[in-house]
């Protein structure tokens, strides 16, 4: 009997891609500082304490420092009234020394996150949560992209000679920060995009869609949701999910089995994660250029 040789997938690691992006940011920040006498400054706004955000905040600060960007954390009281929150954002909008604003999610329950997003000055909105920046993605003219969606695009760009034109892409997860903007970015490249979500699972058709995917991107937050045997042979798999299982961080895909069928697959951790904050820093530099260099 002929032996079946299983070719394990190549790992799509975010670290090396992030490193290249960061080298460029560092060099660009230095040039901008030399030219203008000051460089990009970003401010994270956090209301109350949240264990999950702490890790992200530390990562923002560390990266900004490494790349020569100024960084500050603006802490607001967990019980802050919505109009006071808006005033805090407005003062950052007016502050000429601040070029990028991040509103740390999740917000306390009594604060309307959509409303707050509308108050961030679009030129300072380095997470692209303002409707104007989201609209630019529809037009294909966005200069500042939602970090996680852009991180997925960077990973795809790192696959040698990958042509997105006409490719069957399936995205699982339709959040405003990942699935929806990513679908638009891929459509702008003429990929054929299907978005699945909770209702797809409830209808029982998720495996059917996943099995067709030449490129599969999952952003749900449920360990083991995507079974390895659903993966199309040779597919590229990007797993955005972050789950803690028995003290370990895992994604949404059954990694070992999926790696036997995929051509490329992201590890979790080490795939999308390291790129997200690099894109945030890139957005801060872009925001600076839009505000300072163009004036
Ligand atoms: P979200 O909660 O806003 O959205 C979850 C999506 O999953 C929704 O579209 C929902 O309909 C869908 N969903 C839920 N259960 C499902 C099921 N059984 N079958 C199919 N679809 C289902 O999530 P989010 O903020 O986009 O984050 C998703 C995951 O990505 C989380 O694990 C999060 O931690 C991770 N994440 C990682 C990064 C990173 O940098 N690596 C960044 C952002 C989010």
mmCIF file of C-alpha atoms and ligand atoms in Angstrom:
data_model
loop_
_atom_site.group_PDB
_atom_site.id
_atom_site.type_symbol
_atom_site.label_atom_id
_atom_site.label_comp_id
_atom_site.label_asym_id
_atom_site.label_seq_id
_atom_site.Cartn_x
_atom_site.Cartn_y
_atom_site.Cartn_z
ATOM 1 C CA UNK A 1 0.000 0.000 0.000
ATOM 2 C CA UNK A 2 1.239 3.477 -0.833
ATOM 3 C CA UNK A 3 2.250 5.523 2.221
ATOM 4 C CA UNK A 4 0.330 8.767 2.640
ATOM 5 C CA UNK A 5 2.758 11.607 3.345
ATOM 6 C CA UNK A 6 1.236 14.404 5.399
ATOM 7 C CA UNK A 7 2.740 17.756 4.541
ATOM 8 C CA UNK A 8 2.410 20.012 7.560
ATOM 9 C CA UNK A 9 1.433 23.617 6.877
ATOM 10 C CA UNK A 10 3.986 26.402 6.945
ATOM 11 C CA UNK A 11 3.589 28.723 9.923
ATOM 12 C CA UNK A 12 2.401 32.249 9.223
ATOM 13 C CA UNK A 13 4.105 34.042 12.073
ATOM 14 C CA UNK A 14 3.303 37.643 12.853
ATOM 15 C CA UNK A 15 6.592 38.413 14.566
ATOM 16 C CA UNK A 16 8.785 38.664 11.472
ATOM 17 C CA UNK A 17 6.190 40.729 9.569
ATOM 18 C CA UNK A 18 5.746 42.974 12.633
ATOM 19 C CA UNK A 19 9.503 43.429 12.889
ATOM 20 C CA UNK A 20 9.709 44.844 9.361
ATOM 21 C CA UNK A 21 6.777 47.201 9.997
ATOM 22 C CA UNK A 22 8.350 48.356 13.264
ATOM 23 C CA UNK A 23 11.733 49.033 11.647
ATOM 24 C CA UNK A 24 9.995 51.309 9.154
ATOM 25 C CA UNK A 25 7.994 53.080 11.893
ATOM 26 C CA UNK A 26 11.118 53.687 13.968
ATOM 27 C CA UNK A 27 12.991 55.170 11.036
ATOM 28 C CA UNK A 28 10.015 57.284 9.999
ATOM 29 C CA UNK A 29 9.401 58.560 13.548
ATOM 30 C CA UNK A 30 13.056 59.619 13.769
ATOM 31 C CA UNK A 31 12.862 61.475 10.453
ATOM 32 C CA UNK A 32 9.625 63.214 11.471
ATOM 33 C CA UNK A 33 11.084 64.260 14.834
ATOM 34 C CA UNK A 34 14.217 65.615 13.197
ATOM 35 C CA UNK A 35 12.115 67.596 10.720
ATOM 36 C CA UNK A 36 9.393 68.958 13.019
ATOM 37 C CA UNK A 37 11.110 69.027 16.412
ATOM 38 C CA UNK A 38 8.484 66.660 17.809
ATOM 39 C CA UNK A 39 7.011 63.316 16.863
ATOM 40 C CA UNK A 40 3.747 61.387 17.066
ATOM 41 C CA UNK A 41 2.021 61.129 20.425
ATOM 42 C CA UNK A 42 -0.761 58.681 21.147
ATOM 43 C CA UNK A 43 -3.091 58.621 24.128
ATOM 44 C CA UNK A 44 -5.085 55.643 25.372
ATOM 45 C CA UNK A 45 -8.274 56.417 27.237
ATOM 46 C CA UNK A 46 -9.438 53.862 29.781
ATOM 47 C CA UNK A 47 -12.520 54.078 31.981
ATOM 48 C CA UNK A 48 -12.216 51.962 35.110
ATOM 49 C CA UNK A 49 -10.033 48.861 35.337
ATOM 50 C CA UNK A 50 -10.195 45.790 33.171
ATOM 51 C CA UNK A 51 -7.765 42.899 33.474
ATOM 52 C CA UNK A 52 -7.958 42.051 29.747
ATOM 53 C CA UNK A 53 -7.164 45.626 28.674
ATOM 54 C CA UNK A 54 -4.166 45.863 31.017
ATOM 55 C CA UNK A 55 -2.139 43.475 28.833
ATOM 56 C CA UNK A 56 -2.983 45.458 25.694
ATOM 57 C CA UNK A 57 -2.195 48.780 27.389
ATOM 58 C CA UNK A 58 1.222 47.547 28.575
ATOM 59 C CA UNK A 59 1.908 46.287 25.058
ATOM 60 C CA UNK A 60 0.961 49.685 23.565
ATOM 61 C CA UNK A 61 3.262 51.527 25.974
ATOM 62 C CA UNK A 62 6.183 49.136 25.417
ATOM 63 C CA UNK A 63 5.898 49.322 21.638
ATOM 64 C CA UNK A 64 5.522 53.104 21.563
ATOM 65 C CA UNK A 65 8.637 53.474 23.726
ATOM 66 C CA UNK A 66 10.649 51.071 21.568
ATOM 67 C CA UNK A 67 9.706 52.913 18.399
ATOM 68 C CA UNK A 68 10.276 56.411 19.725
ATOM 69 C CA UNK A 69 6.620 57.467 19.890
ATOM 70 C CA UNK A 70 5.213 59.379 22.828
ATOM 71 C CA UNK A 71 2.554 57.545 24.785
ATOM 72 C CA UNK A 72 0.220 58.462 27.638
ATOM 73 C CA UNK A 73 -2.616 56.708 29.434
ATOM 74 C CA UNK A 74 -5.618 58.811 30.394
ATOM 75 C CA UNK A 75 -7.492 57.054 33.171
ATOM 76 C CA UNK A 76 -11.130 57.950 33.715
ATOM 77 C CA UNK A 77 -13.329 56.929 36.603
ATOM 78 C CA UNK A 78 -15.438 53.801 35.959
ATOM 79 C CA UNK A 79 -18.535 55.806 36.954
ATOM 80 C CA UNK A 80 -17.801 58.763 34.673
ATOM 81 C CA UNK A 81 -20.934 60.234 33.069
ATOM 82 C CA UNK A 82 -21.230 59.913 29.306
ATOM 83 C CA UNK A 83 -21.082 63.674 28.683
ATOM 84 C CA UNK A 84 -17.932 63.910 30.825
ATOM 85 C CA UNK A 85 -16.399 61.096 28.784
ATOM 86 C CA UNK A 86 -17.208 62.996 25.598
ATOM 87 C CA UNK A 87 -15.610 66.140 27.079
ATOM 88 C CA UNK A 88 -12.437 64.159 27.837
ATOM 89 C CA UNK A 89 -12.298 62.980 24.220
ATOM 90 C CA UNK A 90 -12.957 66.486 22.978
ATOM 91 C CA UNK A 91 -10.090 67.922 24.989
ATOM 92 C CA UNK A 92 -7.776 65.342 23.373
ATOM 93 C CA UNK A 93 -9.191 66.283 19.959
ATOM 94 C CA UNK A 94 -8.267 69.916 20.642
ATOM 95 C CA UNK A 95 -4.851 69.151 22.115
ATOM 96 C CA UNK A 96 -2.360 69.870 19.312
ATOM 97 C CA UNK A 97 0.329 67.737 20.990
ATOM 98 C CA UNK A 98 -1.863 64.609 20.688
ATOM 99 C CA UNK A 99 -2.024 62.905 17.272
ATOM 100 C CA UNK A 100 -3.662 59.570 18.038
ATOM 101 C CA UNK A 101 -6.502 58.541 20.346
ATOM 102 C CA UNK A 102 -7.378 54.993 21.407
ATOM 103 C CA UNK A 103 -10.516 54.349 23.436
ATOM 104 C CA UNK A 104 -9.910 51.177 25.365
ATOM 105 C CA UNK A 105 -12.688 48.597 25.097
ATOM 106 C CA UNK A 106 -14.739 47.322 26.808
ATOM 107 C CA UNK A 107 -16.287 50.500 28.180
ATOM 108 C CA UNK A 108 -18.426 50.502 31.323
ATOM 109 C CA UNK A 109 -21.995 49.370 30.533
ATOM 110 C CA UNK A 110 -23.536 52.852 30.878
ATOM 111 C CA UNK A 111 -21.268 54.310 28.173
ATOM 112 C CA UNK A 112 -22.394 53.937 24.544
ATOM 113 C CA UNK A 113 -19.276 52.830 22.636
ATOM 114 C CA UNK A 114 -20.739 53.753 19.219
ATOM 115 C CA UNK A 115 -21.535 57.250 20.422
ATOM 116 C CA UNK A 116 -18.036 57.729 21.860
ATOM 117 C CA UNK A 117 -16.488 56.548 18.574
ATOM 118 C CA UNK A 118 -18.336 59.334 16.768
ATOM 119 C CA UNK A 119 -16.662 61.941 18.984
ATOM 120 C CA UNK A 120 -13.065 60.959 18.219
ATOM 121 C CA UNK A 121 -11.666 63.376 15.618
ATOM 122 C CA UNK A 122 -11.360 61.202 12.478
ATOM 123 C CA UNK A 123 -7.759 62.321 11.871
ATOM 124 C CA UNK A 124 -6.802 61.161 15.389
ATOM 125 C CA UNK A 125 -8.828 57.943 15.239
ATOM 126 C CA UNK A 126 -5.914 55.492 15.034
ATOM 127 C CA UNK A 127 -8.116 52.419 15.505
ATOM 128 C CA UNK A 128 -10.442 53.456 12.664
ATOM 129 C CA UNK A 129 -13.621 53.211 14.729
ATOM 130 C CA UNK A 130 -15.175 56.509 13.581
ATOM 131 C CA UNK A 131 -17.862 56.010 10.895
ATOM 132 C CA UNK A 132 -15.932 58.355 8.578
ATOM 133 C CA UNK A 133 -12.863 56.101 8.700
ATOM 134 C CA UNK A 134 -15.025 53.013 8.261
ATOM 135 C CA UNK A 135 -16.592 54.694 5.232
ATOM 136 C CA UNK A 136 -13.145 55.282 3.733
ATOM 137 C CA UNK A 137 -12.683 51.497 3.771
ATOM 138 C CA UNK A 138 -15.834 51.114 1.667
ATOM 139 C CA UNK A 139 -14.378 53.606 -0.818
ATOM 140 C CA UNK A 140 -10.995 51.825 -0.741
ATOM 141 C CA UNK A 141 -9.315 55.099 0.229
ATOM 142 C CA UNK A 142 -8.601 54.492 3.928
ATOM 143 C CA UNK A 143 -5.168 55.554 5.192
ATOM 144 C CA UNK A 144 -5.850 54.383 8.743
ATOM 145 C CA UNK A 145 -7.080 50.804 8.981
ATOM 146 C CA UNK A 146 -8.631 48.828 11.852
ATOM 147 C CA UNK A 147 -5.598 47.157 13.423
ATOM 148 C CA UNK A 148 -6.664 43.502 13.548
ATOM 149 C CA UNK A 149 -8.214 43.491 10.079
ATOM 150 C CA UNK A 150 -5.077 45.166 8.699
ATOM 151 C CA UNK A 151 -2.925 42.603 10.563
ATOM 152 C CA UNK A 152 -4.744 39.792 8.709
ATOM 153 C CA UNK A 153 -4.103 41.551 5.390
ATOM 154 C CA UNK A 154 -0.390 41.895 6.232
ATOM 155 C CA UNK A 155 -0.199 38.166 6.989
ATOM 156 C CA UNK A 156 -1.816 37.378 3.632
ATOM 157 C CA UNK A 157 0.623 39.767 1.924
ATOM 158 C CA UNK A 158 3.470 37.778 3.461
ATOM 159 C CA UNK A 159 2.414 34.564 1.693
ATOM 160 C CA UNK A 160 4.721 34.242 -1.337
ATOM 161 C CA UNK A 161 2.985 35.027 -4.638
ATOM 162 C CA UNK A 162 -0.529 34.848 -3.187
ATOM 163 C CA UNK A 163 -3.066 36.357 -5.561
ATOM 164 C CA UNK A 164 -6.290 37.446 -3.803
ATOM 165 C CA UNK A 165 -8.118 38.202 -7.055
ATOM 166 C CA UNK A 166 -11.103 35.838 -7.297
ATOM 167 C CA UNK A 167 -10.028 33.732 -4.293
ATOM 168 C CA UNK A 168 -12.733 32.052 -2.184
ATOM 169 C CA UNK A 169 -12.331 33.654 1.233
ATOM 170 C CA UNK A 170 -14.468 32.678 4.207
ATOM 171 C CA UNK A 171 -14.436 34.848 7.311
ATOM 172 C CA UNK A 172 -16.013 33.460 10.479
ATOM 173 C CA UNK A 173 -17.005 36.328 12.787
ATOM 174 C CA UNK A 174 -18.687 39.592 11.776
ATOM 175 C CA UNK A 175 -17.507 42.050 14.426
ATOM 176 C CA UNK A 176 -16.918 45.711 13.627
ATOM 177 C CA UNK A 177 -13.213 45.461 14.426
ATOM 178 C CA UNK A 178 -12.385 42.281 12.504
ATOM 179 C CA UNK A 179 -14.883 40.509 10.234
ATOM 180 C CA UNK A 180 -16.746 43.456 8.694
ATOM 181 C CA UNK A 181 -13.760 45.700 7.826
ATOM 182 C CA UNK A 182 -11.708 42.692 6.724
ATOM 183 C CA UNK A 183 -14.440 41.656 4.288
ATOM 184 C CA UNK A 184 -14.277 45.123 2.725
ATOM 185 C CA UNK A 185 -10.469 45.110 2.518
ATOM 186 C CA UNK A 186 -10.613 41.733 0.767
ATOM 187 C CA UNK A 187 -13.403 42.854 -1.550
ATOM 188 C CA UNK A 188 -11.227 45.807 -2.525
ATOM 189 C CA UNK A 189 -8.726 43.166 -3.715
ATOM 190 C CA UNK A 190 -11.488 41.372 -5.657
ATOM 191 C CA UNK A 191 -11.566 38.304 -3.417
ATOM 192 C CA UNK A 192 -14.888 36.438 -3.299
ATOM 193 C CA UNK A 193 -15.863 36.893 0.329
ATOM 194 C CA UNK A 194 -18.335 34.987 2.499
ATOM 195 C CA UNK A 195 -18.909 36.032 6.101
ATOM 196 C CA UNK A 196 -20.199 33.434 8.567
ATOM 197 C CA UNK A 197 -21.316 34.146 12.130
ATOM 198 C CA UNK A 198 -23.376 32.757 14.966
ATOM 199 C CA UNK A 199 -26.493 32.332 12.805
ATOM 200 C CA UNK A 200 -24.484 30.253 10.296
ATOM 201 C CA UNK A 201 -23.533 27.905 13.132
ATOM 202 C CA UNK A 202 -27.077 27.800 14.456
ATOM 203 C CA UNK A 203 -28.337 26.868 10.997
ATOM 204 C CA UNK A 204 -25.752 24.081 10.867
ATOM 205 C CA UNK A 205 -24.093 25.284 7.654
ATOM 206 C CA UNK A 206 -20.738 26.473 9.067
ATOM 207 C CA UNK A 207 -18.776 23.314 8.038
ATOM 208 C CA UNK A 208 -20.146 23.611 4.478
ATOM 209 C CA UNK A 209 -18.805 27.170 4.110
ATOM 210 C CA UNK A 210 -15.487 26.447 5.830
ATOM 211 C CA UNK A 211 -14.845 23.434 3.561
ATOM 212 C CA UNK A 212 -15.013 25.701 0.488
ATOM 213 C CA UNK A 213 -12.502 28.251 1.788
ATOM 214 C CA UNK A 214 -9.217 28.688 -0.032
ATOM 215 C CA UNK A 215 -8.488 31.321 2.591
ATOM 216 C CA UNK A 216 -10.129 30.956 5.990
ATOM 217 C CA UNK A 217 -10.056 33.676 8.643
ATOM 218 C CA UNK A 218 -11.667 33.018 12.013
ATOM 219 C CA UNK A 219 -12.375 35.631 14.674
ATOM 220 C CA UNK A 220 -14.902 34.218 17.103
ATOM 221 C CA UNK A 221 -13.386 33.418 20.499
ATOM 222 C CA UNK A 222 -14.430 29.766 20.838
ATOM 223 C CA UNK A 223 -11.664 27.185 21.176
ATOM 224 C CA UNK A 224 -12.029 24.238 18.788
ATOM 225 C CA UNK A 225 -14.955 25.802 16.880
ATOM 226 C CA UNK A 226 -13.304 25.030 13.528
ATOM 227 C CA UNK A 227 -12.531 21.341 13.168
ATOM 228 C CA UNK A 228 -9.317 20.332 11.445
ATOM 229 C CA UNK A 229 -11.092 17.977 9.046
ATOM 230 C CA UNK A 230 -13.203 20.894 7.702
ATOM 231 C CA UNK A 231 -10.111 22.597 6.276
ATOM 232 C CA UNK A 232 -9.806 22.470 2.482
ATOM 233 C CA UNK A 233 -6.583 20.894 1.345
ATOM 234 C CA UNK A 234 -3.985 23.630 0.740
ATOM 235 C CA UNK A 235 -6.050 26.385 2.401
ATOM 236 C CA UNK A 236 -4.481 29.376 4.117
ATOM 237 C CA UNK A 237 -5.780 29.609 7.685
ATOM 238 C CA UNK A 238 -5.614 32.751 9.803
ATOM 239 C CA UNK A 239 -6.830 32.248 13.357
ATOM 240 C CA UNK A 240 -7.579 35.537 15.128
ATOM 241 C CA UNK A 241 -9.292 33.917 18.130
ATOM 242 C CA UNK A 242 -7.758 34.101 21.580
ATOM 243 C CA UNK A 243 -8.973 31.618 24.185
ATOM 244 C CA UNK A 244 -7.547 30.472 27.487
ATOM 245 C CA UNK A 245 -7.866 26.707 27.867
ATOM 246 C CA UNK A 246 -6.313 24.958 30.866
ATOM 247 C CA UNK A 247 -3.912 27.866 31.363
ATOM 248 C CA UNK A 248 -2.833 27.897 27.704
ATOM 249 C CA UNK A 249 -3.685 30.424 24.987
ATOM 250 C CA UNK A 250 -5.257 28.780 21.935
ATOM 251 C CA UNK A 251 -7.164 29.973 18.876
ATOM 252 C CA UNK A 252 -10.530 28.955 17.418
ATOM 253 C CA UNK A 253 -9.125 26.266 15.124
ATOM 254 C CA UNK A 254 -8.179 22.673 15.991
ATOM 255 C CA UNK A 255 -4.568 23.514 15.180
ATOM 256 C CA UNK A 256 -2.804 20.149 14.839
ATOM 257 C CA UNK A 257 -5.388 18.612 12.545
ATOM 258 C CA UNK A 258 -5.840 21.803 10.534
ATOM 259 C CA UNK A 259 -2.059 22.029 10.037
ATOM 260 C CA UNK A 260 -2.143 18.642 8.308
ATOM 261 C CA UNK A 261 -4.392 20.046 5.579
ATOM 262 C CA UNK A 262 -3.551 23.737 5.302
ATOM 263 C CA UNK A 263 -0.690 25.159 3.255
ATOM 264 C CA UNK A 264 -0.185 28.029 5.717
ATOM 265 C CA UNK A 265 -1.564 28.492 9.219
ATOM 266 C CA UNK A 266 -1.070 31.072 11.966
ATOM 267 C CA UNK A 267 0.075 29.868 15.358
ATOM 268 C CA UNK A 268 -1.830 31.133 18.414
ATOM 269 C CA UNK A 269 -0.198 32.895 20.134
ATOM 270 C CA UNK A 270 2.304 34.413 17.703
ATOM 271 C CA UNK A 271 0.159 34.883 14.591
ATOM 272 C CA UNK A 272 -2.121 37.905 14.344
ATOM 273 C CA UNK A 273 -1.420 39.219 17.869
ATOM 274 C CA UNK A 274 2.112 40.616 17.451
ATOM 275 C CA UNK A 275 1.033 42.447 14.294
ATOM 276 C CA UNK A 276 -1.987 44.237 15.755
ATOM 277 C CA UNK A 277 -0.015 46.628 17.922
ATOM 278 C CA UNK A 278 2.550 47.229 15.148
ATOM 279 C CA UNK A 279 -0.317 48.403 12.916
ATOM 280 C CA UNK A 280 -1.584 50.657 15.721
ATOM 281 C CA UNK A 281 1.839 52.330 15.868
ATOM 282 C CA UNK A 282 1.890 52.630 12.074
ATOM 283 C CA UNK A 283 -1.518 54.288 12.252
ATOM 284 C CA UNK A 284 -0.180 56.768 14.836
ATOM 285 C CA UNK A 285 2.623 57.773 12.464
ATOM 286 C CA UNK A 286 0.140 58.061 9.584
ATOM 287 C CA UNK A 287 -2.184 60.192 11.740
ATOM 288 C CA UNK A 288 0.741 62.488 12.585
ATOM 289 C CA UNK A 289 1.553 62.885 8.906
ATOM 290 C CA UNK A 290 -2.070 63.671 8.071
ATOM 291 C CA UNK A 291 -2.237 66.354 10.778
ATOM 292 C CA UNK A 292 1.248 67.870 10.822
ATOM 293 C CA UNK A 293 3.019 67.176 7.577
ATOM 294 C CA UNK A 294 0.067 68.122 5.363
ATOM 295 C CA UNK A 295 -0.460 71.478 7.134
HETATM 296 P P1 LIG B 1 -17.011 39.619 18.899
HETATM 297 O O1 LIG B 1 -17.449 38.964 20.158
HETATM 298 O O2 LIG B 1 -17.259 41.054 18.682
HETATM 299 O O3 LIG B 1 -17.626 38.808 17.669
HETATM 300 C C1 LIG B 1 -17.659 37.425 17.666
HETATM 301 C C2 LIG B 1 -18.162 36.934 16.338
HETATM 302 O O4 LIG B 1 -18.218 35.522 16.386
HETATM 303 C C3 LIG B 1 -19.575 37.395 15.987
HETATM 304 O O5 LIG B 1 -19.630 37.662 14.604
HETATM 305 C C4 LIG B 1 -20.437 36.198 16.311
HETATM 306 O O6 LIG B 1 -21.633 36.118 15.545
HETATM 307 C C5 LIG B 1 -19.493 35.077 15.950
HETATM 308 N N1 LIG B 1 -19.797 33.814 16.636
HETATM 309 C C6 LIG B 1 -20.029 33.607 17.945
HETATM 310 N N2 LIG B 1 -20.255 32.294 18.172
HETATM 311 C C7 LIG B 1 -20.164 31.689 16.982
HETATM 312 C C8 LIG B 1 -20.321 30.338 16.554
HETATM 313 N N3 LIG B 1 -20.602 29.356 17.401
HETATM 314 N N4 LIG B 1 -20.155 30.065 15.251
HETATM 315 C C9 LIG B 1 -19.847 31.033 14.353
HETATM 316 N N5 LIG B 1 -19.705 32.323 14.702
HETATM 317 C C10 LIG B 1 -19.864 32.638 15.996
HETATM 318 O O7 LIG B 1 -15.484 39.252 18.780
HETATM 319 P P2 LIG B 1 -14.172 40.062 18.276
HETATM 320 O O8 LIG B 1 -13.969 41.251 19.124
HETATM 321 O O9 LIG B 1 -14.168 40.187 16.787
HETATM 322 O O10 LIG B 1 -13.064 38.968 18.675
HETATM 323 C C11 LIG B 1 -13.125 37.662 18.198
HETATM 324 C C12 LIG B 1 -11.941 36.868 18.721
HETATM 325 O O11 LIG B 1 -10.752 37.454 18.221
HETATM 326 C C13 LIG B 1 -11.791 36.882 20.251
HETATM 327 O O12 LIG B 1 -11.253 35.655 20.665
HETATM 328 C C14 LIG B 1 -10.790 37.991 20.485
HETATM 329 O O13 LIG B 1 -10.077 37.821 21.699
HETATM 330 C C15 LIG B 1 -9.902 37.812 19.291
HETATM 331 N N6 LIG B 1 -9.181 39.039 18.901
HETATM 332 C C16 LIG B 1 -7.845 38.926 18.726
HETATM 333 C C17 LIG B 1 -7.104 40.031 18.345
HETATM 334 C C18 LIG B 1 -5.627 39.896 18.132
HETATM 335 O O14 LIG B 1 -4.920 40.866 18.062
HETATM 336 N N7 LIG B 1 -5.106 38.685 17.958
HETATM 337 C C19 LIG B 1 -7.738 41.256 18.170
HETATM 338 C C20 LIG B 1 -9.125 41.337 18.307
HETATM 339 C C21 LIG B 1 -9.841 40.208 18.683
#
